[in-house]
Short mmCIF file of C-alpha atoms in Angstrom, two decimals:
data_model
loop_
_atom_site.label_atom_id
_atom_site.label_comp_id
_atom_site.label_asym_id
_atom_site.label_seq_id
_atom_site.Cartn_x
_atom_site.Cartn_y
_atom_site.Cartn_z
CA MET A 1 118.31 158.45 196.76
CA LYS A 2 114.88 157.48 195.48
CA ARG A 3 112.84 154.96 197.45
CA LYS A 4 109.78 153.10 196.14
CA TYR A 5 106.63 152.99 198.27
CA LYS A 6 103.45 150.95 198.11
CA VAL A 7 100.24 152.37 199.58
CA ILE A 8 96.75 151.01 200.15
CA ILE A 9 94.13 153.69 199.54
CA ALA A 10 90.45 153.84 200.43
CA TYR A 11 88.25 156.43 198.82
CA ASP A 12 84.70 157.60 198.33
CA GLY A 13 84.64 158.40 194.64
CA THR A 14 81.29 160.20 194.63
CA ALA A 15 82.80 163.61 193.82
CA TYR A 16 85.64 162.32 191.63
CA SER A 17 86.06 161.41 187.97
CA GLY A 18 87.64 158.07 188.83
CA TRP A 19 91.23 157.16 189.63
CA GLN A 20 93.09 158.47 186.63
CA TYR A 21 94.30 162.05 186.26
CA GLN A 22 92.20 164.03 183.76
CA GLU A 23 92.55 167.50 182.28
CA ASN A 24 88.87 168.42 182.66
CA ALA A 25 87.99 166.84 186.02
CA ILE A 26 89.50 165.86 189.37
CA GLY A 27 90.58 162.25 189.85
CA ILE A 28 91.86 160.47 192.94
CA GLN A 29 95.31 160.18 191.37
CA GLN A 30 95.52 163.97 191.16
CA VAL A 31 94.73 164.59 194.82
CA VAL A 32 97.17 161.88 195.93
CA GLU A 33 99.91 163.35 193.72
CA GLU A 34 99.22 166.84 195.08
CA ALA A 35 99.58 165.59 198.67
CA LEU A 36 102.86 163.89 197.78
CA GLN A 37 104.10 166.91 195.85
CA TYR A 38 103.72 168.98 199.02
CA LEU A 39 105.73 166.42 201.03
CA GLU A 40 108.38 165.88 198.34
CA ARG A 41 108.60 169.58 197.41
CA GLY A 42 108.43 168.50 193.79
CA PRO A 43 106.38 166.42 191.36
CA VAL A 44 105.58 162.79 192.21
CA ARG A 45 103.93 160.40 189.76
CA VAL A 46 101.63 157.83 191.35
CA PHE A 47 100.80 154.57 189.57
CA GLY A 48 97.58 152.76 190.46
CA SER A 49 96.60 149.12 190.23
CA SER A 50 93.80 149.94 187.80
CA ARG A 51 91.51 152.64 186.56
CA THR A 52 88.10 153.30 188.03
CA ASP A 53 85.10 155.08 186.58
CA ALA A 54 83.60 158.29 187.89
CA GLY A 55 81.78 157.83 191.18
CA VAL A 56 83.43 154.48 191.97
CA HIS A 57 84.67 153.81 195.50
CA ALA A 58 87.60 151.71 196.71
CA LYS A 59 88.40 149.97 199.98
CA GLY A 60 91.86 148.66 199.15
CA PHE A 61 93.24 150.34 196.02
CA VAL A 62 96.98 149.71 195.59
CA ALA A 63 99.37 152.33 194.22
CA HIS A 64 103.12 152.90 194.07
CA PHE A 65 105.47 155.86 193.68
CA HIS A 66 109.02 157.01 194.37
CA LEU A 67 110.15 159.63 196.88
CA THR A 68 113.57 161.17 197.36
CA LYS A 69 112.72 162.38 200.88
CA PRO A 70 113.32 159.61 203.46
CA ILE A 71 109.89 159.33 205.07
CA PRO A 72 109.20 156.20 207.16
CA PRO A 73 105.96 154.50 206.02
CA LYS A 74 104.18 155.10 209.35
CA ASN A 75 104.93 158.81 209.12
CA LEU A 76 104.00 158.85 205.43
CA ILE A 77 100.47 157.66 206.25
CA LYS A 78 99.95 160.50 208.74
CA ALA A 79 101.56 163.11 206.49
CA MET A 80 99.56 162.15 203.42
CA ASN A 81 96.25 161.89 205.27
CA SER A 82 96.78 165.36 206.73
CA ARG A 83 96.98 166.71 203.15
CA LEU A 84 94.23 164.61 201.56
CA PRO A 85 90.49 165.37 201.47
CA GLU A 86 88.40 163.36 203.94
CA ALA A 87 87.06 161.22 201.10
CA VAL A 88 90.55 159.83 200.42
CA ARG A 89 92.62 157.96 203.00
CA ILE A 90 95.91 156.12 203.00
CA LEU A 91 95.28 152.97 205.05
CA LYS A 92 98.72 151.36 204.79
CA ALA A 93 102.15 152.26 203.47
CA SER A 94 105.31 150.24 203.08
CA TYR A 95 108.58 150.26 201.22
CA ALA A 96 108.31 148.34 197.95
CA LYS A 97 110.87 146.34 196.03
CA GLU A 98 112.02 148.04 192.85
CA ASP A 99 110.36 145.38 190.69
CA PHE A 100 106.95 145.94 192.34
CA ASP A 101 104.34 147.48 190.04
CA ALA A 102 100.86 148.20 191.42
CA ARG A 103 99.16 147.16 188.17
CA LEU A 104 101.40 144.37 186.92
CA SER A 105 101.91 142.79 190.36
CA ALA A 106 98.17 142.61 191.12
CA LYS A 107 97.04 139.07 191.93
CA GLY A 108 93.34 139.83 191.76
CA LYS A 109 90.60 142.39 192.10
CA GLU A 110 87.20 142.26 193.66
CA TYR A 111 84.23 144.32 192.57
CA ARG A 112 80.97 144.60 194.48
CA TYR A 113 77.75 146.01 193.14
CA HIS A 114 74.86 146.77 195.48
CA ILE A 115 71.26 146.91 194.31
CA TYR A 116 68.61 148.30 196.63
CA GLN A 117 65.17 147.01 195.74
CA ASP A 118 62.20 148.59 197.45
CA GLU A 119 59.68 151.33 196.90
CA ILE A 120 61.83 154.09 198.40
CA MET A 121 65.60 154.43 198.39
CA PRO A 122 67.08 155.69 201.69
CA PRO A 123 69.05 158.86 200.88
CA HIS A 124 72.22 157.79 202.70
CA LEU A 125 72.60 154.83 200.30
CA VAL A 126 72.26 156.87 197.09
CA PRO A 127 76.00 157.33 196.44
CA TYR A 128 76.75 153.66 197.13
CA TRP A 129 73.86 151.57 195.83
CA THR A 130 71.92 151.27 192.59
CA TYR A 131 68.18 151.69 193.03
CA CYS A 132 65.67 149.38 191.42
CA HIS A 133 61.99 149.54 192.34
CA ARG A 134 60.94 146.88 189.80
CA PRO A 135 61.17 143.11 190.36
CA LEU A 136 64.55 141.61 189.47
CA ASN A 137 65.00 138.44 187.41
CA LEU A 138 67.29 136.58 189.80
CA GLU A 139 67.75 133.56 187.50
CA ALA A 140 68.95 135.79 184.64
CA MET A 141 71.23 137.65 187.05
CA LYS A 142 72.75 134.40 188.35
CA LYS A 143 73.31 133.15 184.80
CA ALA A 144 75.00 136.42 183.78
CA ALA A 145 77.16 136.44 186.94
CA SER A 146 78.35 132.88 186.24
CA TYR A 147 80.32 134.16 183.24
CA PHE A 148 82.55 136.16 185.59
CA VAL A 149 83.47 133.26 187.88
CA GLY A 150 87.07 132.11 187.52
CA ARG A 151 90.27 133.65 186.18
CA HIS A 152 89.98 136.17 183.35
CA ASP A 153 92.23 138.62 181.58
CA PHE A 154 90.52 142.02 181.58
CA VAL A 155 93.58 144.00 180.43
CA SER A 156 91.79 145.33 177.38
#
């Protein structure tokens, strides 16, 4: 009997082509599916809450999938993390209702962009921050950011 699962994933996307599976690069979806394929002893399709670009990181990315093997969620976390690269971690797992869809059931998303402004960029921040050594126009940035406040439909 198939059972639907929901997982919360954190990942450092520095070395990945984004979430979605691609023929010419490695995405997070691919490594998660490979870990599940090992546990399921067969193919498993994982559906994510959204797509991310290459190099993007996530702290709470939601995904869902079905398994035929009866693995309790607590054990699933340990089993998956033992098969995943260190840059990808399953933080939480639970059984999901059949009508749950990681993308369509999403209530919101939060994006954070970090800009480091100084003469020299510390090397440990390079994969996670954008570097700008020139003065920033904070008023223009605030005005531009105001267009994103509120509820929007970004499906397209």
